[in-house]
CSV table of C-alpha atoms in Angstrom, one decimal:
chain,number,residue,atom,x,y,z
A,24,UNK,CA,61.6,139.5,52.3
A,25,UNK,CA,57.9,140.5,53.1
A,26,UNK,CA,57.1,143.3,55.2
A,27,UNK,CA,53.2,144.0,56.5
A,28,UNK,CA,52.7,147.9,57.5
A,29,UNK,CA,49.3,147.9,59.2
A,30,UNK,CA,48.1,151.5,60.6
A,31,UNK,CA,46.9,153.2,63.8
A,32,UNK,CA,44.7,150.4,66.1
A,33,UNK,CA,42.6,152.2,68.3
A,34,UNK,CA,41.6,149.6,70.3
A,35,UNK,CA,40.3,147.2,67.1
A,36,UNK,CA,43.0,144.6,67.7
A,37,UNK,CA,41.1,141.9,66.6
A,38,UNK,CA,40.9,143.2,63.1
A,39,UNK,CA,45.0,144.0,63.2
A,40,UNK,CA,44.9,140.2,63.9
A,41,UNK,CA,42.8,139.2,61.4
A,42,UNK,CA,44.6,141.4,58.9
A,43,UNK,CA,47.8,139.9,60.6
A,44,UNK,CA,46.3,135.9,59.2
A,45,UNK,CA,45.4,136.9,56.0
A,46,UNK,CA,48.5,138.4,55.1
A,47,UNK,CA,52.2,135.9,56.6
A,48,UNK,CA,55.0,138.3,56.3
A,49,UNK,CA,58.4,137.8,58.0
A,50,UNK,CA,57.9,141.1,59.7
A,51,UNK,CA,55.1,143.4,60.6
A,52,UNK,CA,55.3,147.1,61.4
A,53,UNK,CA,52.6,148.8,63.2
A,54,UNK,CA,51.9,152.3,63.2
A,55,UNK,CA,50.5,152.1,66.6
A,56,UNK,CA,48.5,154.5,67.8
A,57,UNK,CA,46.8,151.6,70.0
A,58,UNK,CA,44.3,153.4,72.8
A,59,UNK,CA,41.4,155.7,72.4
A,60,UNK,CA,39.2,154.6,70.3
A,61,UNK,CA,36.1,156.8,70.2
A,62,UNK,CA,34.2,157.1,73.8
A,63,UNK,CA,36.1,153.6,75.0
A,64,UNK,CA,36.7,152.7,78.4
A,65,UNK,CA,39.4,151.1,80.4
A,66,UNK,CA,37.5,147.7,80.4
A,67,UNK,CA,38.6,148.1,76.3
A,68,UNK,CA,42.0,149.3,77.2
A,69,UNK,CA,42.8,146.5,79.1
A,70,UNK,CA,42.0,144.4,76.4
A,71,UNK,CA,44.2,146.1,73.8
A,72,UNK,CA,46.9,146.4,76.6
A,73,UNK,CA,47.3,142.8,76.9
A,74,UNK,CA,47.2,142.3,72.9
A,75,UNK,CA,50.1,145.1,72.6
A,76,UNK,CA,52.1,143.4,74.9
A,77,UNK,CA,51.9,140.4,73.2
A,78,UNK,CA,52.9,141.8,70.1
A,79,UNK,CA,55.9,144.4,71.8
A,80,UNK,CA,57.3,140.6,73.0
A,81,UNK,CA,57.0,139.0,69.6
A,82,UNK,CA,60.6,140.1,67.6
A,83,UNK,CA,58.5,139.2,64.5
A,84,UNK,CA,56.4,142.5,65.4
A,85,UNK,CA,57.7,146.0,65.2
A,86,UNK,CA,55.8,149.0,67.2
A,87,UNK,CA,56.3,152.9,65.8
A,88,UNK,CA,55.4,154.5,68.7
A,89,UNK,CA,52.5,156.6,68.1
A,90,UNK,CA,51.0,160.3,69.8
A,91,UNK,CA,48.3,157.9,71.9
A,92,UNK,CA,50.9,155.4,72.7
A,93,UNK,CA,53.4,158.3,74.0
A,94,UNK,CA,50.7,160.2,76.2
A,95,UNK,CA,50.2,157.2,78.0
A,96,UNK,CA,53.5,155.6,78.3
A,97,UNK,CA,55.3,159.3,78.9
A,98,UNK,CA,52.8,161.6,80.0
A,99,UNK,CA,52.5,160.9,83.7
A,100,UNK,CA,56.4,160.8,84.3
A,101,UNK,CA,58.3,164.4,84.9
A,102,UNK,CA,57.8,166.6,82.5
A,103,UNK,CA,55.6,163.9,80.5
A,104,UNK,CA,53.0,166.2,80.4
A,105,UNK,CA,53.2,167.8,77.2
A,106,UNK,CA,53.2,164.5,75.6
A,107,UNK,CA,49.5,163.5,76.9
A,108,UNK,CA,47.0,163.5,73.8
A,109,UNK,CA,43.5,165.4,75.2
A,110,UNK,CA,42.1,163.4,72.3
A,111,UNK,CA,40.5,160.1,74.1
A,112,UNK,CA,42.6,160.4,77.4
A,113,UNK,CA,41.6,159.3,81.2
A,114,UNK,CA,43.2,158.6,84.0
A,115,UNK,CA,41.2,155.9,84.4
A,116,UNK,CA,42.3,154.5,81.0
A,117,UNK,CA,46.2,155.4,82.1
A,118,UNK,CA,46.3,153.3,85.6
A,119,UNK,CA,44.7,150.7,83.5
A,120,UNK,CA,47.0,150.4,80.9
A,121,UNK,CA,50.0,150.4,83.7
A,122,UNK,CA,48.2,147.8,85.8
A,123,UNK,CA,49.5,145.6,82.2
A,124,UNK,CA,52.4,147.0,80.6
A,125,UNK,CA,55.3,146.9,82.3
A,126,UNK,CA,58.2,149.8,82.4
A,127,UNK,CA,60.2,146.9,79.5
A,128,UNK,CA,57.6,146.9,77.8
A,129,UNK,CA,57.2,150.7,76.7
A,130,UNK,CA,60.7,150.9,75.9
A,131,UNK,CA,60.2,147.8,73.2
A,132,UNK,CA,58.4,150.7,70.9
A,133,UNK,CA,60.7,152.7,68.4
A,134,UNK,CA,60.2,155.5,66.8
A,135,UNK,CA,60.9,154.6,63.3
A,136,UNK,CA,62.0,151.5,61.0
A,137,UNK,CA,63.5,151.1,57.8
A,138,UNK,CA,62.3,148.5,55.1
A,139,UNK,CA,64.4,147.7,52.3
A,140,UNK,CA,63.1,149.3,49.0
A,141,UNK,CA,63.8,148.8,45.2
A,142,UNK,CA,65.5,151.6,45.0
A,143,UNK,CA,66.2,153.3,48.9
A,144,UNK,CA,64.7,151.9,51.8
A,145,UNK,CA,61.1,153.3,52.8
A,146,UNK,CA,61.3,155.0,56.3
A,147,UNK,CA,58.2,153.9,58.5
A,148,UNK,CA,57.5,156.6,61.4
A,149,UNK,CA,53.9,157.3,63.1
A,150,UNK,CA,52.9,160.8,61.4
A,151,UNK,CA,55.8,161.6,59.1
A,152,UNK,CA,59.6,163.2,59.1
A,153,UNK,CA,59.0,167.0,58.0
A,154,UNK,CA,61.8,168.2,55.9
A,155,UNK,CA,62.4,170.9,58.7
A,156,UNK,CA,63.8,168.9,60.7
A,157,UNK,CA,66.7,167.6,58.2
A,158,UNK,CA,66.9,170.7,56.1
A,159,UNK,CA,69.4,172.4,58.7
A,160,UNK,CA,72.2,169.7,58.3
A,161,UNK,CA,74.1,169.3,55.0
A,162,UNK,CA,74.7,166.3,53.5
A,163,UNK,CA,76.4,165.9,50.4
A,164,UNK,CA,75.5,162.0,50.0
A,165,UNK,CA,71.8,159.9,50.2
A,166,UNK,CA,73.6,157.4,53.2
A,167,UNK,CA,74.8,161.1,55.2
A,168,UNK,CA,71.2,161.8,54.9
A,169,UNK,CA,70.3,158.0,56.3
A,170,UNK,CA,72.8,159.0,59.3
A,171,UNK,CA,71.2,161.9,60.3
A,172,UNK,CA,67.6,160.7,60.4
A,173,UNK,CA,69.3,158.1,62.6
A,174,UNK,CA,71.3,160.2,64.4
A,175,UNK,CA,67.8,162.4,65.3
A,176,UNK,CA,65.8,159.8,66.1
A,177,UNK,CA,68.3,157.9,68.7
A,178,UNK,CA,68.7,161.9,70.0
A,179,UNK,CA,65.0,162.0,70.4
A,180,UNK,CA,64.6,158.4,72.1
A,181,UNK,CA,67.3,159.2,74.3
A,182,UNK,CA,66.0,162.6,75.7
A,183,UNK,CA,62.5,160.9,75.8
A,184,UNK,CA,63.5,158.7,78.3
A,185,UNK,CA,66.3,160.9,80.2
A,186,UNK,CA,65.6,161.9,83.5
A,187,UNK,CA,63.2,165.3,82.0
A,188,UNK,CA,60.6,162.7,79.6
A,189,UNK,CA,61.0,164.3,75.9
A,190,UNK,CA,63.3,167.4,77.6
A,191,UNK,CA,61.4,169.5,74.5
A,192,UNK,CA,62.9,167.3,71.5
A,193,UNK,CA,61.6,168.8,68.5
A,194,UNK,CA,61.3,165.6,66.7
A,195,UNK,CA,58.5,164.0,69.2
A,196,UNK,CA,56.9,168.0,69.8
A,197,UNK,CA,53.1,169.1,68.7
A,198,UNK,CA,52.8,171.6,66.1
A,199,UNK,CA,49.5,174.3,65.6
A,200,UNK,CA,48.0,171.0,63.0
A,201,UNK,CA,47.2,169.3,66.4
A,202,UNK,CA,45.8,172.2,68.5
A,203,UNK,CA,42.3,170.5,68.8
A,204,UNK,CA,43.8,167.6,70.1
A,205,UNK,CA,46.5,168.3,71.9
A,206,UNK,CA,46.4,171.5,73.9
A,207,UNK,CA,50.2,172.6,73.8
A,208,UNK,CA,51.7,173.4,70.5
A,209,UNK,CA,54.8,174.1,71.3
A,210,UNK,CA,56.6,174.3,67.7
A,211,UNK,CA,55.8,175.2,63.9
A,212,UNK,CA,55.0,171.8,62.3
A,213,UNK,CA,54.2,168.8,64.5
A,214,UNK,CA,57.3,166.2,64.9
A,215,UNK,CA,57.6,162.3,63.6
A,216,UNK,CA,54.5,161.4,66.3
A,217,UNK,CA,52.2,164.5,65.5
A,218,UNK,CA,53.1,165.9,61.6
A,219,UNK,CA,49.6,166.0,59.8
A,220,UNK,CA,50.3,164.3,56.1
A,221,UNK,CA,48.5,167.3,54.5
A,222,UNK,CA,51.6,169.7,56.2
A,223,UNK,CA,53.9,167.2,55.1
A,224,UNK,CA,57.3,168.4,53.2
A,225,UNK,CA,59.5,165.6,51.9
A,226,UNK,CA,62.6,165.1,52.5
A,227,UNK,CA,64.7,164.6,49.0
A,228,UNK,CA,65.8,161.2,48.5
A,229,UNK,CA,63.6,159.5,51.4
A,230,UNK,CA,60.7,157.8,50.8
A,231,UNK,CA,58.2,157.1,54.1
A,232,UNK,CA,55.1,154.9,54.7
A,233,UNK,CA,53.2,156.9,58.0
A,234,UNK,CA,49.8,156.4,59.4
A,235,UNK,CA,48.1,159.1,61.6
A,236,UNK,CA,46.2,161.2,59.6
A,237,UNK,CA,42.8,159.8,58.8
A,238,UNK,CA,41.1,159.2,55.0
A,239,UNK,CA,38.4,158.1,53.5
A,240,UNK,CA,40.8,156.9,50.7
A,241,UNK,CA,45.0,156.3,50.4
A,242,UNK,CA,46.9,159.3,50.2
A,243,UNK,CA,50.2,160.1,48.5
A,244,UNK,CA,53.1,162.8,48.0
A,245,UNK,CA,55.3,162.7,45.2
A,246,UNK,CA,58.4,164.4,44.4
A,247,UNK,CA,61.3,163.9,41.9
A,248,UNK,CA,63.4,161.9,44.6
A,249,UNK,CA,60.9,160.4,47.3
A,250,UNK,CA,57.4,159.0,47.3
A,251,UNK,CA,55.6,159.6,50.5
A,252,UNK,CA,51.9,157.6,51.2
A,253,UNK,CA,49.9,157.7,54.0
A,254,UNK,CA,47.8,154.2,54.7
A,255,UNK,CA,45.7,155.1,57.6
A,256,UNK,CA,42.5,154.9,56.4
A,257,UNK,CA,40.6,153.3,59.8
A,258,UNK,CA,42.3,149.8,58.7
A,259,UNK,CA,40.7,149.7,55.3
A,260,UNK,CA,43.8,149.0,54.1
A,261,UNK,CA,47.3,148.1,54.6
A,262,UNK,CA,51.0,148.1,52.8
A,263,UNK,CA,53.3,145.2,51.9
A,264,UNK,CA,56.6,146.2,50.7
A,265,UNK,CA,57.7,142.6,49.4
A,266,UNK,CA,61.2,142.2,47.2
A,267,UNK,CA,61.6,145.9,47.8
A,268,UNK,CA,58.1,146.9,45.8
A,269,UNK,CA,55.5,148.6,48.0
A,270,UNK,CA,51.7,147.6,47.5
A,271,UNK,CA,48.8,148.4,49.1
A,272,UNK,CA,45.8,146.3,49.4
A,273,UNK,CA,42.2,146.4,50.3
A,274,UNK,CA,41.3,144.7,53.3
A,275,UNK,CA,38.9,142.3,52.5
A,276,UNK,CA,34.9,142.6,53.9
């Protein structure tokens, strides 16, 4: 089994594609993130909307909803609002990106994935599980802790889209790391969509592959029980977690 983690987009799908070509996997996880690229407009957004529909139909594809990809799917429904990024978004770019995805469409993203590992599976969110939000429940046992990351993130999904979008689920909430770009921080440490990797904690025993947080260079957090790395370096590079090893590889010029 191969798996391809490629990180945030921001509107450069053709280079996600390209990356996509050089590298066949029998899956491919995307950290998402696909709108706002610096001072775009909804001509570009259009564009990428009708390549991320493509790939949310493809079952070969998996899409980890992202803080950009939340503010525009959520953020106009009741009670959305706290969910809308200030960092790159318009209305414009919002009816345009409706005018192609379709209501089945949003609810293709998810808001993590697991990929088989060596040792433990590698947990694939946008920004990062902070241990806070684990560290409250007990478990005795490394598959307990597997059930209650589960048991959050179906929780989360479910409240985001109840009838109140997100009704203040910690787990998808923006913490004081995102201030600049998101004007509510309405908890300590941002959530799965919004934790900055440099505020990070592990979790023991969990090892995660998350994008978000931008680098000139690969970053990583080890501790005795989990290795956590963050790949989003502007699509200068990628991960492929084949026969349970994790690699990560240039992308070529």
């Amino acid at each position: 089994m191969k798996s391809l983690i490629i990180s945030d987009c921001h509107d450069k799908t053709d280079q996600i594609q390209r990356i996509m070509h050089s590298e066949p996997a029998d899956e491919v996880i995307l950290h998402s993130d696909f709108f706002d690229e610096w001072k775009k407009t909804e001509i570009t957004a259009v564009k990428t909307a009708r390549k991320v529909q493509e790939w949310l139909r493809d079952p070969r594809i998996k899409c980890v909803l992202g803080n950009h990809d939340l503010s525009y799917g959520w953020g106009h429904r009741e009670g959305g609002r706290q969910h809308i990024c200030s960092s790159g978004w318009t209305k414009e770019k919002a009816i345009a990106i409706h005018s192609i995805l379709e209501p089945a469409d949003w609810l293709r993203f998810q808001l993590h994935h697991w990929i088989e590992g060596w040792e433990r599976p590698f947990l694939v969110t946008h920004a990062g599980l902070h241990l806070e939000y684990v560290q409250r429940s007990v478990f005795k046992t490394y598959e307990q802790g597997l059930a209650r990351i589960e048991a959050l993130c179906q929780d989360a999904w479910e409240s985001l889209n109840s009838h109140e979008v997100g009704a203040g689920h910690k787990i998808l909430g923006c913490g004081p790391e995102r201030t600049s770009s998101n004007s509510i921080a309405t908890q300590s440490v941002g959530g799965l969509l919004w934790c900055d990797f440099t505020v990070l904690k592990p979790i023991p025993g969990i090892n995660q592959i998350v994008g978000h947080t931008f680098g000139q260079k690969i970053r990583e957090i080890r501790s005795k029980t989990s290795y956590n790395v963050c790949i989003d370096t502007a699509l200068r590079h990628y991960a492929v977690v084949q026969d349970g090893s994790l690699h990560i590889r240039e992308v070529k010029a």
